[in-house]
Amino acid sequence: MKNEKRVYTFGNGKAEGRADMRNQLGGKGANLAEMNLIGIPVPPGFTITTDVCNEYYEIGKEKVVELLKSEVEASMKHIENLMNLKFGDPENPLLVSVRSGARASMPGMMDTILNLGLNDEVVEGLAKKTGNPRFAYDAYRRFVQMYGDVVLGLKPVNKTDIDPFEEIIEKVKEEKGVKLDNELTVDDLKKLVKLFKEAILTRTGQAFPTNPVEQLWGAICAVFDSWMNDRAILYRKMEGIPAEWGTAVTVMAMVFGNMGETSATGVCFSRNAATGENLFNGEWLVNAQGEDVVAGIRTPQQITKVGSQRWAELQGISEEDRAAKYPSMEEAMPEIYKELDAIQTRLEDHYRDMQDMEFTVQEGKLWFLQTRNGKRTGAAMVKIAIDLLHEGMIDEKTAIQRCEPQKLDELLHPVFNKEEVKKAKSLTRGLPASPGAACGQIVFFAEDAAKWAGDGHKVVLVRIETSPEDLAGMAVAEGILTARGGMTSHAAVVARGMGKCCVSGAGAINVNYKQKTVEIDGKVLHEGDYISLNGSTGDVYDGKVSTQAADLSGDFAELMELCAKYTRLVVRTNADTPHDAQVARNFGAVGIGLCRTEHMFFDAEKIVAMREMILSETLEGRKKALQKLLPFQKADFIGIFKAMDGCPVNIRLLDPPLHEFVPQDAKGQQEMAEDMGVTVEYIKQRVESLSEHNPMLGHRGCRLGNTYPEITQTQTRAIISAACDLKKQGLDPKPEIMVPLTGSVFEFEAQEKVIREEAAKVFEEEGVEIPFKVGTMIEIPRAALTADCIARSAEYFSFGTNDLTQMTFGYSRDDIASFLPVYLEKKILNVDPFQVLDQRGVGQLIQMAVEKGRGVRSDLKCGICGEHGGEPSSVRFCDKIGLNYVSCSPFRVPIARLAAAQAAIENE
Ligand code: PEP
Ligand code: MG
């Protein structure tokens, strides 16, 4: 145990913790402490540290309870004193909530228990004291239900089963002939409690504990246990949160939003979490407990009048109806609304970021239960950072640091094709919970989503409501549609975090899980039918609507300009077509870092010539095929040079793993035989003789150019003559020719000679000359080790970290999937090294090669062009070791630019 103090109290304007103690107290605990310190009304409580969570898993439940006992007892006294109530005392009972709270927010992943401290005697006392037996028994009913589920484990056995507690509620309602929960009488609620307890005893073998102290320890331990539940583990994996961080546990005095019409509960955001708009917004429910809002069981009302009017417009509700049936909090409780608005402004000013807050109003008194920096979509992230900058709340560097590079990805995601969507049939409209467009086949269960997606289908997950158990299904779905729940329902919060399109609260849809159908406005859709969602408007369309790339300007462009101001490392792109080059250039790429020439032969006509070249046994045969390839290559290079006019274009000589290109199937072999005028037998035999045991280590890269120099000659001719043509047209092509898979300087020099001789010939024929560079990939460990020798001849290095990772680890890049999951599970690897650069091993080779190379050639330009070039942590490393550029696929260019600017600021 690092710190002997295990429990930190807060309440009444004082606190033992602070906002910067989130590592020990979790985000929730730290901010509750901070809110006390800045005078915001928060119910008193205490937080057990995240270190205790680790102790819990090291030494076990009993010992941890023993260690915590005296501090927890003293802290409960502290709450009792401040609230003037007594835990377990029927005359004047204190009830508490027990909540989880990790360092990073994990919405809905762990467990919470409310109304703890009730039993048959205490509930009677509470009823008497409040004069509101309905409230008391409703609280008791909820507590037994929550405790039975979370602590005692009475849950549905199968996913399709309904919740055992809900089953009992439904049965009682049926007997009574009522539809809504609030139509149940106090006696009905009493009956529910009794039936719940019986079900818990018969189905779990455990009796519901009547002693409040026993209840408290059960709940504290259950929260620690929930750190290791499946959904929390999955969420941590997705968000890269280490298990060692642990969760804190906060125990807080209960305040009640369900004590009648002057009580309420809600969730609010200081700005719009979906769009970033600077507009206070949120949802609330009168006479309800907090979980009613987020669980998506009742569709809540809007807090502000503007929000409420916008919501009504989307739902097609008239202003009179809205004002009468769905008033905003601003209209229904104007005084409290004013206080709420003032506090939300204060919290945002204090934290200088968008806040996501939970509050409760108990009989006219406002309490804040939580504040945190709000999760937001990629679009909102950029807008909020730029707006806060303009408002003078943060400086430029902070604005850059506030944006998560990976999240930019969401901005780059498609929207619907405008024409198609005009013609599409709108089935209904729900809430625009998470923006973007999605189109896919309907599935109803998370497991089905995973299965279908695994088979290559695009799916949309359709649910009545989602629960955290659906996380895995949501992760693989294109979009999520739910019948119930508001903008802060679990589905909405999680989808926004994932950057997934989500439409929630589409009340007009009727989901039938048993039949796997959804009925919308009389039309019945089945599993597998197509549906399209617009998460920005809430529209649900029948069938397929195709999508198109997003428009990037405004705040995004401003952020990118800021990045350019602070970055040191520039970003190039990996592109093999003029279109991709143009896309990347629009995203701010300043050149091509890798043009894989073999990728230029994937289309039907070109692949035949390429295969012919590979299959030819003789020099003549190859030359003939190469002559066919030459015009294609030249035309492609012209297109690419044009798209990247004035910027360097690094073209790599042919590096085809042969097995990917020779025809393996009978049809392809037949075609090749006809085309080359030989027998199928001959082709078969050639394919066989070309087959290799280890194609990745075989006849590829510069080994090809060194054994067949005519390939290098032809490619050089295509590159240089394309550049000459453009030069004559007044353009400014900047070719770089790169030798792949160099392992020794001699391999490089042999190729360099061929390149320079052929280029000289072309210049002479064309009558113009263009400066160009000849460099090499460094992707074999030996090349890194002998980089000083190679740099004598090579004018630049480009680190091919895909092959370098493959050959440094000895993991086949094509076969890692067979053992990677187990390696990750057993923590032999923390991440996939093909995605995140292994800085200690592969990174060391890169760093050494840069130093050795620059020792010989001080102006040696170094870049990286493996997949890592667009991965933020790898980009940071590239900046640290002084590379000149990173190169990545076009859609990752903005991500790399942001990561590069952040790296420059951090490494300053
Ligand atoms: C590499 O090996 O990192 C590289 C960029 O080349 P390729 O992926 O084409 O082998
Ligand atoms: Mg490679």
CSV table of N, CA and C in Angstrom, one decimal, residues 293-425:
chain,number,residue,atom,x,y,z
A,293,VAL,N,-33.2,8.5,-15.5
A,293,VAL,CA,-32.8,9.4,-16.6
A,293,VAL,C,-31.8,8.6,-17.5
A,294,VAL,N,-30.8,8.1,-16.9
A,294,VAL,CA,-29.7,7.4,-17.8
A,294,VAL,C,-30.1,6.0,-18.2
A,295,ALA,N,-31.0,5.3,-17.5
A,295,ALA,CA,-31.3,4.0,-17.9
A,295,ALA,C,-32.2,3.9,-19.1
A,296,GLY,N,-32.8,5.0,-19.5
A,296,GLY,CA,-33.6,5.1,-20.7
A,296,GLY,C,-34.9,4.4,-20.5
A,297,ILE,N,-35.4,4.3,-19.3
A,297,ILE,CA,-36.7,3.7,-19.1
A,297,ILE,C,-37.8,4.6,-19.3
A,298,ARG,N,-37.7,5.9,-18.8
A,298,ARG,CA,-38.7,6.9,-19.1
A,298,ARG,C,-37.9,7.9,-20.0
A,299,THR,N,-38.6,8.4,-21.1
A,299,THR,CA,-37.9,9.4,-21.9
A,299,THR,C,-38.1,10.8,-21.2
A,300,PRO,N,-36.9,11.3,-20.9
A,300,PRO,CA,-36.9,12.5,-20.1
A,300,PRO,C,-37.2,13.8,-20.8
A,301,GLN,N,-37.5,14.9,-20.1
A,301,GLN,CA,-37.8,16.2,-20.7
A,301,GLN,C,-36.5,17.0,-20.7
A,302,GLN,N,-36.5,18.1,-21.5
A,302,GLN,CA,-35.4,19.0,-21.7
A,302,GLN,C,-35.3,20.0,-20.5
A,303,ILE,N,-34.1,20.4,-20.2
A,303,ILE,CA,-33.9,21.3,-19.1
A,303,ILE,C,-34.2,22.8,-19.6
A,304,THR,N,-33.6,23.1,-20.7
A,304,THR,CA,-33.8,24.5,-21.1
A,304,THR,C,-35.0,24.6,-22.1
A,305,LYS,N,-35.6,25.8,-22.1
A,305,LYS,CA,-36.7,26.1,-23.0
A,305,LYS,C,-36.3,25.9,-24.5
A,306,VAL,N,-35.2,26.4,-24.8
A,306,VAL,CA,-34.7,26.3,-26.2
A,306,VAL,C,-34.6,24.8,-26.6
A,307,GLY,N,-34.0,24.1,-25.7
A,307,GLY,CA,-33.7,22.6,-25.9
A,307,GLY,C,-35.1,21.9,-26.1
A,308,SER,N,-36.0,22.3,-25.2
A,308,SER,CA,-37.3,21.6,-25.3
A,308,SER,C,-38.1,21.9,-26.6
A,309,GLN,N,-37.9,23.2,-27.0
A,309,GLN,CA,-38.6,23.6,-28.3
A,309,GLN,C,-38.0,22.8,-29.5
A,310,ARG,N,-36.6,22.7,-29.5
A,310,ARG,CA,-36.0,22.0,-30.5
A,310,ARG,C,-36.4,20.5,-30.5
A,311,TRP,N,-36.5,20.0,-29.3
A,311,TRP,CA,-36.9,18.6,-29.2
A,311,TRP,C,-38.3,18.4,-29.7
A,312,ALA,N,-39.2,19.3,-29.4
A,312,ALA,CA,-40.6,19.1,-29.8
A,312,ALA,C,-40.7,19.2,-31.3
A,313,GLU,N,-39.9,20.1,-31.9
A,313,GLU,CA,-39.9,20.3,-33.3
A,313,GLU,C,-39.5,18.9,-34.0
A,314,LEU,N,-38.4,18.3,-33.5
A,314,LEU,CA,-38.0,17.1,-34.1
A,314,LEU,C,-39.1,16.0,-33.9
A,315,GLN,N,-39.8,16.1,-32.8
A,315,GLN,CA,-40.8,15.0,-32.6
A,315,GLN,C,-42.1,15.4,-33.2
A,316,GLY,N,-42.2,16.6,-33.9
A,316,GLY,CA,-43.5,17.0,-34.5
A,316,GLY,C,-44.6,17.3,-33.5
A,317,ILE,N,-44.2,17.9,-32.3
A,317,ILE,CA,-45.1,18.2,-31.3
A,317,ILE,C,-45.4,19.7,-31.3
A,318,SER,N,-46.6,20.1,-31.2
A,318,SER,CA,-46.9,21.5,-31.3
A,318,SER,C,-46.5,22.3,-30.0
A,319,GLU,N,-46.3,23.6,-30.1
A,319,GLU,CA,-45.8,24.4,-29.0
A,319,GLU,C,-46.7,24.3,-27.8
A,320,GLU,N,-48.0,24.3,-28.1
A,320,GLU,CA,-49.0,24.2,-26.9
A,320,GLU,C,-48.8,22.9,-26.2
A,321,ASP,N,-48.8,21.8,-27.0
A,321,ASP,CA,-48.6,20.5,-26.4
A,321,ASP,C,-47.4,20.4,-25.6
A,322,ARG,N,-46.3,20.9,-26.2
A,322,ARG,CA,-45.0,20.9,-25.6
A,322,ARG,C,-45.1,21.6,-24.2
A,323,ALA,N,-45.5,22.8,-24.2
A,323,ALA,CA,-45.5,23.6,-23.0
A,323,ALA,C,-46.4,22.9,-21.9
A,324,ALA,N,-47.5,22.3,-22.4
A,324,ALA,CA,-48.4,21.7,-21.4
A,324,ALA,C,-47.9,20.3,-20.9
A,325,LYS,N,-47.4,19.5,-21.8
A,325,LYS,CA,-47.1,18.1,-21.4
A,325,LYS,C,-45.6,17.9,-21.1
A,326,TYR,N,-44.7,18.7,-21.8
A,326,TYR,CA,-43.3,18.5,-21.7
A,326,TYR,C,-42.5,19.7,-21.3
A,327,PRO,N,-42.9,20.4,-20.3
A,327,PRO,CA,-42.3,21.7,-20.0
A,327,PRO,C,-40.8,21.5,-19.7
A,328,SER,N,-40.0,22.5,-20.0
A,328,SER,CA,-38.6,22.5,-19.6
A,328,SER,C,-38.5,22.8,-18.1
A,329,MET,N,-37.3,22.5,-17.6
A,329,MET,CA,-37.1,22.9,-16.2
A,329,MET,C,-37.1,24.4,-16.0
A,330,GLU,N,-36.6,25.0,-17.1
A,330,GLU,CA,-36.6,26.5,-17.1
A,330,GLU,C,-38.0,27.1,-16.8
A,331,GLU,N,-39.0,26.4,-17.4
A,331,GLU,CA,-40.3,26.9,-17.3
A,331,GLU,C,-41.0,26.4,-16.0
A,332,ALA,N,-40.7,25.1,-15.6
A,332,ALA,CA,-41.4,24.5,-14.5
A,332,ALA,C,-40.8,24.8,-13.2
A,333,MET,N,-39.5,25.0,-13.1
A,333,MET,CA,-38.9,25.3,-11.8
A,333,MET,C,-37.9,26.5,-12.0
A,334,PRO,N,-38.4,27.7,-12.4
A,334,PRO,CA,-37.5,28.7,-12.8
A,334,PRO,C,-36.4,29.1,-11.8
A,335,GLU,N,-36.8,29.1,-10.5
A,335,GLU,CA,-35.8,29.6,-9.5
A,335,GLU,C,-34.6,28.6,-9.5
A,336,ILE,N,-35.0,27.3,-9.4
A,336,ILE,CA,-33.9,26.3,-9.3
A,336,ILE,C,-33.2,26.2,-10.6
A,337,TYR,N,-33.8,26.4,-11.7
A,337,TYR,CA,-33.1,26.4,-13.0
A,337,TYR,C,-32.1,27.5,-13.0
A,338,LYS,N,-32.4,28.7,-12.4
A,338,LYS,CA,-31.4,29.8,-12.4
A,338,LYS,C,-30.2,29.4,-11.6
A,339,GLU,N,-30.4,28.7,-10.5
A,339,GLU,CA,-29.3,28.3,-9.7
A,339,GLU,C,-28.4,27.3,-10.4
A,340,LEU,N,-29.1,26.3,-11.1
A,340,LEU,CA,-28.5,25.3,-11.8
A,340,LEU,C,-27.6,25.9,-13.0
A,341,ASP,N,-28.2,26.8,-13.7
A,341,ASP,CA,-27.5,27.5,-14.8
A,341,ASP,C,-26.2,28.2,-14.3
A,342,ALA,N,-26.4,28.9,-13.1
A,342,ALA,CA,-25.2,29.6,-12.6
A,342,ALA,C,-24.1,28.7,-12.2
A,343,ILE,N,-24.5,27.5,-11.6
A,343,ILE,CA,-23.5,26.6,-11.2
A,343,ILE,C,-22.8,25.9,-12.4
A,344,GLN,N,-23.6,25.6,-13.4
A,344,GLN,CA,-22.9,24.9,-14.5
A,344,GLN,C,-21.9,25.9,-15.2
A,345,THR,N,-22.3,27.2,-15.2
A,345,THR,CA,-21.3,28.2,-15.8
A,345,THR,C,-20.1,28.2,-14.9
A,346,ARG,N,-20.3,28.2,-13.6
A,346,ARG,CA,-19.2,28.3,-12.7
A,346,ARG,C,-18.3,27.0,-12.8
A,347,LEU,N,-18.9,25.9,-13.0
A,347,LEU,CA,-18.1,24.7,-13.1
A,347,LEU,C,-17.3,24.7,-14.4
A,348,GLU,N,-17.9,25.1,-15.5
A,348,GLU,CA,-17.2,25.1,-16.7
A,348,GLU,C,-16.0,26.1,-16.6
A,349,ASP,N,-16.3,27.3,-16.0
A,349,ASP,CA,-15.2,28.3,-15.9
A,349,ASP,C,-14.1,27.7,-15.0
A,350,HIS,N,-14.5,27.0,-14.0
A,350,HIS,CA,-13.5,26.4,-13.0
A,350,HIS,C,-12.6,25.4,-13.7
A,351,TYR,N,-13.2,24.5,-14.4
A,351,TYR,CA,-12.5,23.4,-15.1
A,351,TYR,C,-12.0,23.8,-16.5
A,352,ARG,N,-12.5,24.9,-17.0
A,352,ARG,CA,-12.1,25.4,-18.3
A,352,ARG,C,-12.3,24.3,-19.4
A,353,ASP,N,-13.4,23.6,-19.2
A,353,ASP,CA,-13.8,22.6,-20.2
A,353,ASP,C,-15.3,22.3,-20.1
A,354,MET,N,-15.8,21.6,-21.1
A,354,MET,CA,-17.2,21.3,-21.1
A,354,MET,C,-17.5,20.3,-20.0
A,355,GLN,N,-18.5,20.6,-19.1
A,355,GLN,CA,-18.8,19.7,-18.0
A,355,GLN,C,-20.1,18.9,-18.2
A,356,ASP,N,-20.0,17.7,-17.7
A,356,ASP,CA,-21.2,16.7,-17.8
A,356,ASP,C,-21.5,16.6,-16.3
A,357,MET,N,-22.7,17.0,-15.9
A,357,MET,CA,-23.1,17.1,-14.5
A,357,MET,C,-24.4,16.3,-14.2
A,358,GLU,N,-24.4,15.8,-12.9
A,358,GLU,CA,-25.7,15.1,-12.5
A,358,GLU,C,-26.2,15.9,-11.2
A,359,PHE,N,-27.5,16.1,-11.2
A,359,PHE,CA,-28.0,16.8,-10.0
A,359,PHE,C,-29.3,16.2,-9.6
A,360,THR,N,-29.7,16.6,-8.4
A,360,THR,CA,-31.0,16.1,-7.8
A,360,THR,C,-31.6,17.3,-7.1
A,361,VAL,N,-32.9,17.5,-7.2
A,361,VAL,CA,-33.6,18.5,-6.5
A,361,VAL,C,-34.4,17.7,-5.5
A,362,GLN,N,-34.2,18.0,-4.2
A,362,GLN,CA,-35.0,17.3,-3.2
A,362,GLN,C,-35.8,18.4,-2.5
A,363,GLU,N,-37.1,18.2,-2.7
A,363,GLU,CA,-38.1,19.2,-2.1
A,363,GLU,C,-37.6,20.6,-2.2
A,364,GLY,N,-37.3,21.0,-3.5
A,364,GLY,CA,-36.9,22.4,-3.7
A,364,GLY,C,-35.5,22.8,-3.5
A,365,LYS,N,-34.6,21.8,-3.0
A,365,LYS,CA,-33.2,22.1,-2.8
A,365,LYS,C,-32.3,21.4,-3.8
A,366,LEU,N,-31.5,22.2,-4.4
A,366,LEU,CA,-30.6,21.6,-5.5
A,366,LEU,C,-29.3,21.1,-4.9
A,367,TRP,N,-29.0,19.9,-5.4
A,367,TRP,CA,-27.7,19.2,-5.0
A,367,TRP,C,-27.0,18.7,-6.2
A,368,PHE,N,-25.7,18.9,-6.3
A,368,PHE,CA,-24.9,18.4,-7.4
A,368,PHE,C,-24.3,17.0,-6.9
A,369,LEU,N,-24.4,16.0,-7.8
A,369,LEU,CA,-23.9,14.7,-7.4
A,369,LEU,C,-22.6,14.4,-8.1
A,370,GLN,N,-22.4,15.1,-9.2
A,370,GLN,CA,-21.2,14.7,-10.0
A,370,GLN,C,-20.9,15.8,-11.0
A,371,THR,N,-19.6,16.0,-11.3
A,371,THR,CA,-19.3,16.8,-12.5
A,371,THR,C,-18.0,16.1,-13.1
A,372,ARG,N,-17.9,16.2,-14.4
A,372,ARG,CA,-16.7,15.6,-15.0
A,372,ARG,C,-16.6,16.3,-16.4
A,373,ASN,N,-15.4,16.3,-17.0
A,373,ASN,CA,-15.2,16.8,-18.3
A,373,ASN,C,-16.0,15.9,-19.2
A,374,GLY,N,-16.9,16.4,-20.0
A,374,GLY,CA,-17.9,15.6,-20.7
A,374,GLY,C,-17.3,14.9,-21.9
A,375,LYS,N,-17.8,13.7,-22.1
A,375,LYS,CA,-17.4,12.9,-23.3
A,375,LYS,C,-18.1,13.6,-24.4
A,376,ARG,N,-17.5,13.6,-25.6
A,376,ARG,CA,-18.0,14.3,-26.7
A,376,ARG,C,-17.6,13.7,-28.0
A,377,THR,N,-18.3,14.0,-29.1
A,377,THR,CA,-18.0,13.5,-30.4
A,377,THR,C,-16.7,14.2,-30.9
A,378,GLY,N,-16.2,13.6,-31.9
A,378,GLY,CA,-15.0,14.2,-32.5
A,378,GLY,C,-15.3,15.7,-33.0
A,379,ALA,N,-16.5,15.9,-33.6
A,379,ALA,CA,-16.8,17.2,-34.1
A,379,ALA,C,-16.9,18.2,-32.9
A,380,ALA,N,-17.6,17.7,-31.8
A,380,ALA,CA,-17.8,18.6,-30.6
A,380,ALA,C,-16.4,18.9,-30.0
A,381,MET,N,-15.5,17.9,-30.0
A,381,MET,CA,-14.2,18.0,-29.4
A,381,MET,C,-13.5,19.2,-30.1
A,382,VAL,N,-13.5,19.2,-31.4
A,382,VAL,CA,-12.8,20.3,-32.2
A,382,VAL,C,-13.5,21.6,-32.0
A,383,LYS,N,-14.8,21.6,-32.1
A,383,LYS,CA,-15.5,22.9,-31.9
A,383,LYS,C,-15.3,23.5,-30.5
A,384,ILE,N,-15.4,22.7,-29.5
A,384,ILE,CA,-15.2,23.2,-28.1
A,384,ILE,C,-13.8,23.7,-27.9
A,385,ALA,N,-12.8,23.0,-28.4
A,385,ALA,CA,-11.4,23.4,-28.2
A,385,ALA,C,-11.2,24.8,-28.9
A,386,ILE,N,-11.7,24.9,-30.1
A,386,ILE,CA,-11.6,26.2,-30.8
A,386,ILE,C,-12.4,27.3,-30.2
A,387,ASP,N,-13.6,27.0,-29.8
A,387,ASP,CA,-14.5,28.0,-29.2
A,387,ASP,C,-13.8,28.5,-27.8
A,388,LEU,N,-13.3,27.5,-27.0
A,388,LEU,CA,-12.7,27.9,-25.8
A,388,LEU,C,-11.5,28.8,-26.0
A,389,LEU,N,-10.8,28.5,-27.1
A,389,LEU,CA,-9.6,29.3,-27.5
A,389,LEU,C,-10.1,30.8,-27.8
A,390,HIS,N,-11.2,30.8,-28.6
A,390,HIS,CA,-11.7,32.2,-29.0
A,390,HIS,C,-12.2,32.9,-27.8
A,391,GLU,N,-12.8,32.2,-26.9
A,391,GLU,CA,-13.4,32.8,-25.7
A,391,GLU,C,-12.3,33.2,-24.7
A,392,GLY,N,-11.1,32.9,-25.0
A,392,GLY,CA,-10.0,33.3,-24.1
A,392,GLY,C,-9.8,32.4,-22.9
A,393,MET,N,-10.6,31.2,-22.9
A,393,MET,CA,-10.5,30.3,-21.7
A,393,MET,C,-9.2,29.5,-21.7
A,394,ILE,N,-8.7,29.2,-22.9
A,394,ILE,CA,-7.5,28.4,-23.0
A,394,ILE,C,-6.6,28.9,-24.1
A,395,ASP,N,-5.3,28.6,-24.1
A,395,ASP,CA,-4.4,29.1,-25.1
A,395,ASP,C,-4.3,28.1,-26.3
A,396,GLU,N,-3.5,28.5,-27.3
A,396,GLU,CA,-3.5,27.7,-28.5
A,396,GLU,C,-2.9,26.3,-28.2
A,397,LYS,N,-1.9,26.2,-27.4
A,397,LYS,CA,-1.3,24.9,-27.2
A,397,LYS,C,-2.3,24.0,-26.4
A,398,THR,N,-3.0,24.6,-25.5
A,398,THR,CA,-4.0,23.8,-24.7
A,398,THR,C,-5.1,23.3,-25.7
A,399,ALA,N,-5.5,24.2,-26.6
A,399,ALA,CA,-6.5,23.8,-27.6
A,399,ALA,C,-6.1,22.6,-28.4
A,400,ILE,N,-4.8,22.6,-28.8
A,400,ILE,CA,-4.3,21.4,-29.5
A,400,ILE,C,-4.3,20.2,-28.6
A,401,GLN,N,-3.8,20.4,-27.4
A,401,GLN,CA,-3.7,19.2,-26.4
A,401,GLN,C,-5.1,18.7,-26.0
A,402,ARG,N,-6.1,19.5,-26.1
A,402,ARG,CA,-7.5,19.1,-25.7
A,402,ARG,C,-8.1,18.1,-26.7
A,403,CYS,N,-7.5,18.0,-27.9
A,403,CYS,CA,-8.1,17.2,-29.0
A,403,CYS,C,-7.4,15.8,-29.0
A,404,GLU,N,-8.2,14.8,-29.0
A,404,GLU,CA,-7.6,13.4,-29.1
A,404,GLU,C,-7.4,13.1,-30.6
A,405,PRO,N,-6.2,12.8,-31.0
A,405,PRO,CA,-6.0,12.5,-32.4
A,405,PRO,C,-6.9,11.5,-33.0
A,406,GLN,N,-7.0,10.3,-32.3
A,406,GLN,CA,-7.9,9.2,-32.8
A,406,GLN,C,-9.3,9.7,-33.1
A,407,LYS,N,-9.8,10.6,-32.3
A,407,LYS,CA,-11.2,11.0,-32.4
A,407,LYS,C,-11.4,11.8,-33.6
A,408,LEU,N,-10.4,12.4,-34.2
A,408,LEU,CA,-10.6,13.2,-35.5
A,408,LEU,C,-11.2,12.3,-36.5
A,409,ASP,N,-10.9,11.0,-36.4
A,409,ASP,CA,-11.4,10.0,-37.3
A,409,ASP,C,-12.9,10.1,-37.6
A,410,GLU,N,-13.6,10.5,-36.5
A,410,GLU,CA,-15.1,10.6,-36.6
A,410,GLU,C,-15.5,11.7,-37.5
A,411,LEU,N,-14.7,12.8,-37.6
A,411,LEU,CA,-15.1,13.9,-38.4
A,411,LEU,C,-14.9,13.5,-39.9
A,412,LEU,N,-14.1,12.5,-40.1
A,412,LEU,CA,-13.7,12.2,-41.4
A,412,LEU,C,-14.7,11.2,-41.9
A,413,HIS,N,-15.6,10.8,-41.1
A,413,HIS,CA,-16.6,9.7,-41.4
A,413,HIS,C,-17.6,10.2,-42.4
A,414,PRO,N,-18.2,9.3,-43.1
A,414,PRO,CA,-19.2,9.7,-44.1
A,414,PRO,C,-20.5,10.2,-43.6
A,415,VAL,N,-21.2,10.9,-44.5
A,415,VAL,CA,-22.6,11.4,-44.3
A,415,VAL,C,-23.4,10.8,-45.5
A,416,PHE,N,-24.7,10.9,-45.4
A,416,PHE,CA,-25.5,10.3,-46.5
A,416,PHE,C,-25.3,11.1,-47.8
A,417,ASN,N,-25.4,10.3,-48.9
A,417,ASN,CA,-25.5,10.9,-50.2
A,417,ASN,C,-26.8,11.8,-50.2
A,418,LYS,N,-26.6,13.1,-50.5
A,418,LYS,CA,-27.7,14.0,-50.4
A,418,LYS,C,-28.9,13.6,-51.3
A,419,GLU,N,-28.6,13.3,-52.5
A,419,GLU,CA,-29.7,12.9,-53.5
A,419,GLU,C,-30.5,11.7,-53.0
A,420,GLU,N,-29.7,10.7,-52.6
A,420,GLU,CA,-30.3,9.4,-52.2
A,420,GLU,C,-31.2,9.6,-51.0
A,421,VAL,N,-30.7,10.4,-50.1
A,421,VAL,CA,-31.5,10.5,-48.8
A,421,VAL,C,-32.8,11.3,-49.1
A,422,LYS,N,-32.8,12.2,-50.1
A,422,LYS,CA,-34.0,12.9,-50.4
A,422,LYS,C,-35.1,11.9,-50.9
A,423,LYS,N,-34.6,10.9,-51.6
A,423,LYS,CA,-35.6,9.9,-52.1
A,423,LYS,C,-35.9,8.8,-51.1
A,424,ALA,N,-35.1,8.7,-50.1
A,424,ALA,CA,-35.3,7.5,-49.2
A,424,ALA,C,-36.6,7.7,-48.4
A,425,LYS,N,-37.1,6.5,-48.0
A,425,LYS,CA,-38.4,6.5,-47.3
A,425,LYS,C,-38.1,6.6,-45.8
